[in-house]
Amino acid sequence: MTVTSSVEAARAGFRTAFGREPAGVWSAPGRVNLIGEHTDYNEGFVLPFAIDRRTYVALAAREDRTARVASAGDFDDREIDLGGITAATMSGWSAYPFGTAWGLGRVGADLDRVGGFDAYFTSDVPLGAGLSSSAALECSLAVALDETWRLDLGRDRLVRATNLAENQIVGAPTGILDQSASLLAAPDAVLFLDCRDGTHELVALGLEEEGLTVLVIDTRVTHAHADGGYASRREACERGARTLGVRALRDLEADDLARAQQLLDEETFRRVRHIVTENRRVLETVATLRRRGPRAIGELLLASHASMRDDFEISVPELDRAVESAMAAGAVGARMTGGGFGGSAIALVERAGVDAVTEQVLAAFARAGHEEPEIFAVQPSAGARREQE
Ligand code: ADP
Ligand code: MG
């Protein structure tokens, strides 16, 4: 969908849901992480960019304290008193937007004074594909409410508010990567983010000049972040840091790995090794992009994938197939992206080779008997914003 038609769809949906005109339309993008996986909650480095798939929210303020939310597709309409948002009162998709309103209260907004809102969402970010539809949803609403309620909180506090929403109201123990990318990204750039102190810097990606494109290969294998594998990886990292006497795995260097191997059980050691080497790869990717451009980062992407597959064990056969078949078809580099256990891989490919890579990946999936993946190109895009009407 074009931006104009998405903005129109959001306005039209709002009219149908709430029987009046919205005050405006805001949007926030999904993201892919170029490199740096599971490093965020270890206070390390990540390197995401926003994609040209966005969640749009049409919104208008209310005089009372009621918040009402509706979303295009298979989502039921929900409403709540703004004073009554707790993890216990939330269920389903509306925990994300209601949690966001609550989160704004936690970082400085006075929710007793702002009044309520009606919000209608429409999105072309695929859900649960590892492209962070959840952050796109939260961040679109955060910028809409920040402006509508005249909070002027600033982007860094909006990152905190939306991340608190996901951690404490939704109950997904995720780091600040997703919300930072959605709120802070810029066209043609990656966001180099230090998850220890939230400092960030945009680094030119330069895909256009080099004739390169990023393909997303959505395996359509679904993941469930809030439970299982993600939580157990996080626990392993915390255990590793505790045993080694550091605040977070960020504080370990390659030199510390020998000691880590002596002190940790074999599995925990591999989890720790992934984080230590992945942090190093993010720094090397930034340096390589600056010195030599995007064509030179292929090996780093591949090494990252191998580490997630073998050490962190968060890949699945479909993601491995995506990476291997893209490389066999001539990709510059490829890796799974996002939390793992399904979701998407990315491949850095020549613009002229997009069709060949797409066809060969589809063929490899068909031969293996996997469900057909969805493959599409993404452009590094702008962060959350108000849309012009
Ligand atoms: P991801 O963020 O990788 O897409 P998550 O599991 O973190 O996956 O978030 C997906 C969930 O976010 C959905 O199950 C739904 O509850 C909520 N969500 C995301 N986008 C929308 C939307 N446009 N409308 C309603 N709910 C949404
Ligand atoms: Mg998410």
Tab-separated table of C-alpha atoms in Angstrom, residues 29-196:
chain	number	residue	atom	x	y	z
A	29	PRO	CA	7.688	1.448	11.036
A	30	GLY	CA	8.572	-2.171	11.640
A	31	ARG	CA	12.270	-2.970	11.618
A	32	VAL	CA	14.854	-5.512	10.710
A	33	ASN	CA	18.004	-5.914	12.687
A	34	LEU	CA	21.011	-5.937	10.376
A	35	ILE	CA	23.150	-7.576	13.067
A	36	GLY	CA	23.329	-7.861	16.881
A	37	GLU	CA	20.792	-10.428	18.074
A	38	HIS	CA	19.871	-10.977	21.746
A	39	THR	CA	22.578	-8.474	22.646
A	40	ASP	CA	20.047	-5.822	23.696
A	41	TYR	CA	19.064	-7.234	27.075
A	42	ASN	CA	22.742	-8.011	27.695
A	43	GLU	CA	23.408	-4.252	27.588
A	44	GLY	CA	25.270	-4.641	24.294
A	45	PHE	CA	25.096	-3.290	20.751
A	46	VAL	CA	22.476	-3.633	18.012
A	47	LEU	CA	22.202	-2.290	14.462
A	48	PRO	CA	18.599	-2.179	13.236
A	49	PHE	CA	16.963	-0.166	10.479
A	50	ALA	CA	13.322	0.776	10.005
A	51	ILE	CA	11.559	-0.755	7.001
A	52	ASP	CA	9.055	0.710	4.567
A	53	ARG	CA	6.201	-1.162	6.233
A	54	ARG	CA	4.339	0.823	8.821
A	55	THR	CA	1.483	0.853	11.306
A	56	TYR	CA	-0.808	3.861	10.923
A	57	VAL	CA	-3.000	5.204	13.685
A	58	ALA	CA	-5.875	7.636	13.239
A	59	LEU	CA	-6.585	9.252	16.594
A	60	ALA	CA	-8.707	11.847	18.338
A	61	ALA	CA	-8.780	12.983	21.963
A	62	ARG	CA	-11.789	12.464	24.257
A	63	GLU	CA	-13.025	14.647	27.099
A	64	ASP	CA	-13.497	11.709	29.511
A	65	ARG	CA	-10.857	9.233	30.763
A	66	THR	CA	-11.890	6.427	28.431
A	67	ALA	CA	-9.499	4.942	25.870
A	68	ARG	CA	-11.038	3.037	22.948
A	69	VAL	CA	-8.977	1.100	20.403
A	70	ALA	CA	-9.852	-0.730	17.183
A	71	SER	CA	-7.649	-2.328	14.534
A	72	ALA	CA	-8.195	-3.400	10.913
A	73	GLY	CA	-8.494	-7.170	10.522
A	74	ASP	CA	-9.340	-9.764	13.076
A	75	PHE	CA	-9.115	-7.701	16.249
A	76	ASP	CA	-11.976	-6.967	18.609
A	77	ASP	CA	-12.680	-3.380	19.701
A	78	ARG	CA	-11.656	-2.681	23.287
A	79	GLU	CA	-12.144	0.111	25.774
A	80	ILE	CA	-10.811	0.857	29.234
A	81	ASP	CA	-10.665	3.584	31.861
A	82	LEU	CA	-7.159	5.081	31.636
A	83	GLY	CA	-6.766	4.764	35.398
A	84	GLY	CA	-7.385	1.016	35.284
A	85	ILE	CA	-4.471	-0.253	33.180
A	86	THR	CA	-2.499	-3.007	34.916
A	87	ALA	CA	-0.965	-6.230	33.627
A	88	ALA	CA	-3.788	-8.126	35.314
A	89	THR	CA	-6.594	-6.227	33.555
A	90	MET	CA	-5.044	-6.666	30.091
A	91	SER	CA	-5.487	-9.439	27.572
A	92	GLY	CA	-4.981	-9.835	23.846
A	93	TRP	CA	-3.797	-7.219	21.382
A	94	SER	CA	-5.083	-4.186	23.290
A	95	ALA	CA	-2.412	-4.703	25.963
A	96	TYR	CA	0.016	-3.072	23.487
A	97	PRO	CA	-1.855	0.237	22.974
A	98	PHE	CA	-3.267	0.466	26.515
A	99	GLY	CA	0.168	-0.441	27.869
A	100	THR	CA	1.650	2.372	25.784
A	101	ALA	CA	-0.716	4.940	27.326
A	102	TRP	CA	0.202	3.582	30.765
A	103	GLY	CA	3.913	3.745	29.846
A	104	LEU	CA	3.616	7.443	28.970
A	105	GLY	CA	2.329	7.929	32.503
A	106	ARG	CA	5.414	6.191	33.833
A	107	VAL	CA	7.858	8.509	32.031
A	108	GLY	CA	6.283	11.844	32.916
A	109	ALA	CA	2.751	12.251	31.533
A	110	ASP	CA	0.029	13.035	34.080
A	111	LEU	CA	-2.691	10.623	32.960
A	112	ASP	CA	-5.224	12.201	35.355
A	113	ARG	CA	-5.080	15.454	33.396
A	114	VAL	CA	-4.867	14.443	29.728
A	115	GLY	CA	-8.308	12.945	29.050
A	116	GLY	CA	-8.970	9.845	26.938
A	117	PHE	CA	-8.635	8.941	23.252
A	118	ASP	CA	-10.092	6.929	20.377
A	119	ALA	CA	-7.526	5.172	18.153
A	120	TYR	CA	-7.879	3.116	14.991
A	121	PHE	CA	-4.878	1.135	13.648
A	122	THR	CA	-4.105	-0.242	10.227
A	123	SER	CA	-0.802	-1.885	9.339
A	124	ASP	CA	1.192	-3.523	6.573
A	125	VAL	CA	3.817	-4.895	8.969
A	126	PRO	CA	3.317	-8.677	9.072
A	127	LEU	CA	2.476	-9.869	12.593
A	128	GLY	CA	4.823	-12.212	14.405
A	129	ALA	CA	7.273	-12.352	11.474
A	130	GLY	CA	10.173	-10.937	13.492
A	131	LEU	CA	9.668	-7.483	11.945
A	132	SER	CA	8.329	-5.990	15.172
A	133	SER	CA	4.720	-5.245	14.431
A	134	SER	CA	4.337	-4.855	18.200
A	135	ALA	CA	6.770	-1.921	18.385
A	136	ALA	CA	5.224	-0.351	15.265
A	137	LEU	CA	1.859	-0.460	17.025
A	138	GLU	CA	3.199	0.947	20.310
A	139	CYS	CA	5.346	3.646	18.736
A	140	SER	CA	2.660	4.912	16.327
A	141	LEU	CA	0.409	5.485	19.341
A	142	ALA	CA	3.209	6.946	21.459
A	143	VAL	CA	3.971	9.722	18.941
A	144	ALA	CA	0.233	10.315	18.381
A	145	LEU	CA	-0.461	10.741	22.106
A	146	ASP	CA	2.737	12.722	22.707
A	147	GLU	CA	1.509	15.310	20.209
A	148	THR	CA	-2.220	15.154	21.019
A	149	TRP	CA	-1.658	15.437	24.762
A	150	ARG	CA	1.120	18.050	24.217
A	151	LEU	CA	3.523	16.019	26.341
A	152	ASP	CA	6.699	16.824	24.407
A	153	LEU	CA	8.458	13.905	26.075
A	154	GLY	CA	11.193	13.515	23.431
A	155	ARG	CA	12.066	10.342	21.543
A	156	ASP	CA	14.277	8.776	24.201
A	157	ARG	CA	11.501	8.862	26.799
A	158	LEU	CA	9.042	7.488	24.233
A	159	VAL	CA	11.438	4.541	23.810
A	160	ARG	CA	11.294	3.943	27.559
A	161	ALA	CA	7.521	4.294	27.727
A	162	THR	CA	6.835	1.811	24.913
A	163	ASN	CA	9.438	-0.642	26.161
A	164	LEU	CA	7.933	-0.520	29.669
A	165	ALA	CA	4.547	-1.224	28.085
A	166	GLU	CA	5.839	-4.355	26.399
A	167	ASN	CA	7.760	-5.560	29.463
A	168	GLN	CA	5.295	-4.795	32.224
A	169	ILE	CA	1.818	-4.679	30.673
A	170	VAL	CA	2.128	-7.136	27.755
A	171	GLY	CA	4.610	-9.208	29.754
A	172	ALA	CA	7.213	-9.796	27.036
A	173	PRO	CA	10.735	-9.407	28.486
A	174	THR	CA	12.214	-7.710	25.398
A	175	GLY	CA	14.972	-5.092	25.227
A	176	ILE	CA	14.864	-1.582	23.736
A	177	LEU	CA	15.932	-2.562	20.213
A	178	ASP	CA	12.498	-2.656	18.588
A	179	GLN	CA	11.115	0.574	19.998
A	180	SER	CA	14.395	2.439	19.432
A	181	ALA	CA	14.454	1.425	15.773
A	182	SER	CA	10.834	2.406	15.257
A	183	LEU	CA	11.244	5.799	16.949
A	184	LEU	CA	14.804	6.822	16.017
A	185	ALA	CA	15.538	5.424	12.548
A	186	ALA	CA	16.221	7.454	9.393
A	187	PRO	CA	16.165	6.718	5.644
A	188	ASP	CA	19.220	4.946	4.171
A	189	ALA	CA	20.771	4.430	7.598
A	190	VAL	CA	21.206	1.894	10.370
A	191	LEU	CA	20.765	2.852	14.014
A	192	PHE	CA	23.886	2.003	16.020
A	193	LEU	CA	22.465	1.634	19.506
A	194	ASP	CA	24.255	0.997	22.784
A	195	CYS	CA	21.648	-0.763	24.898
A	196	ARG	CA	23.551	-0.066	28.122
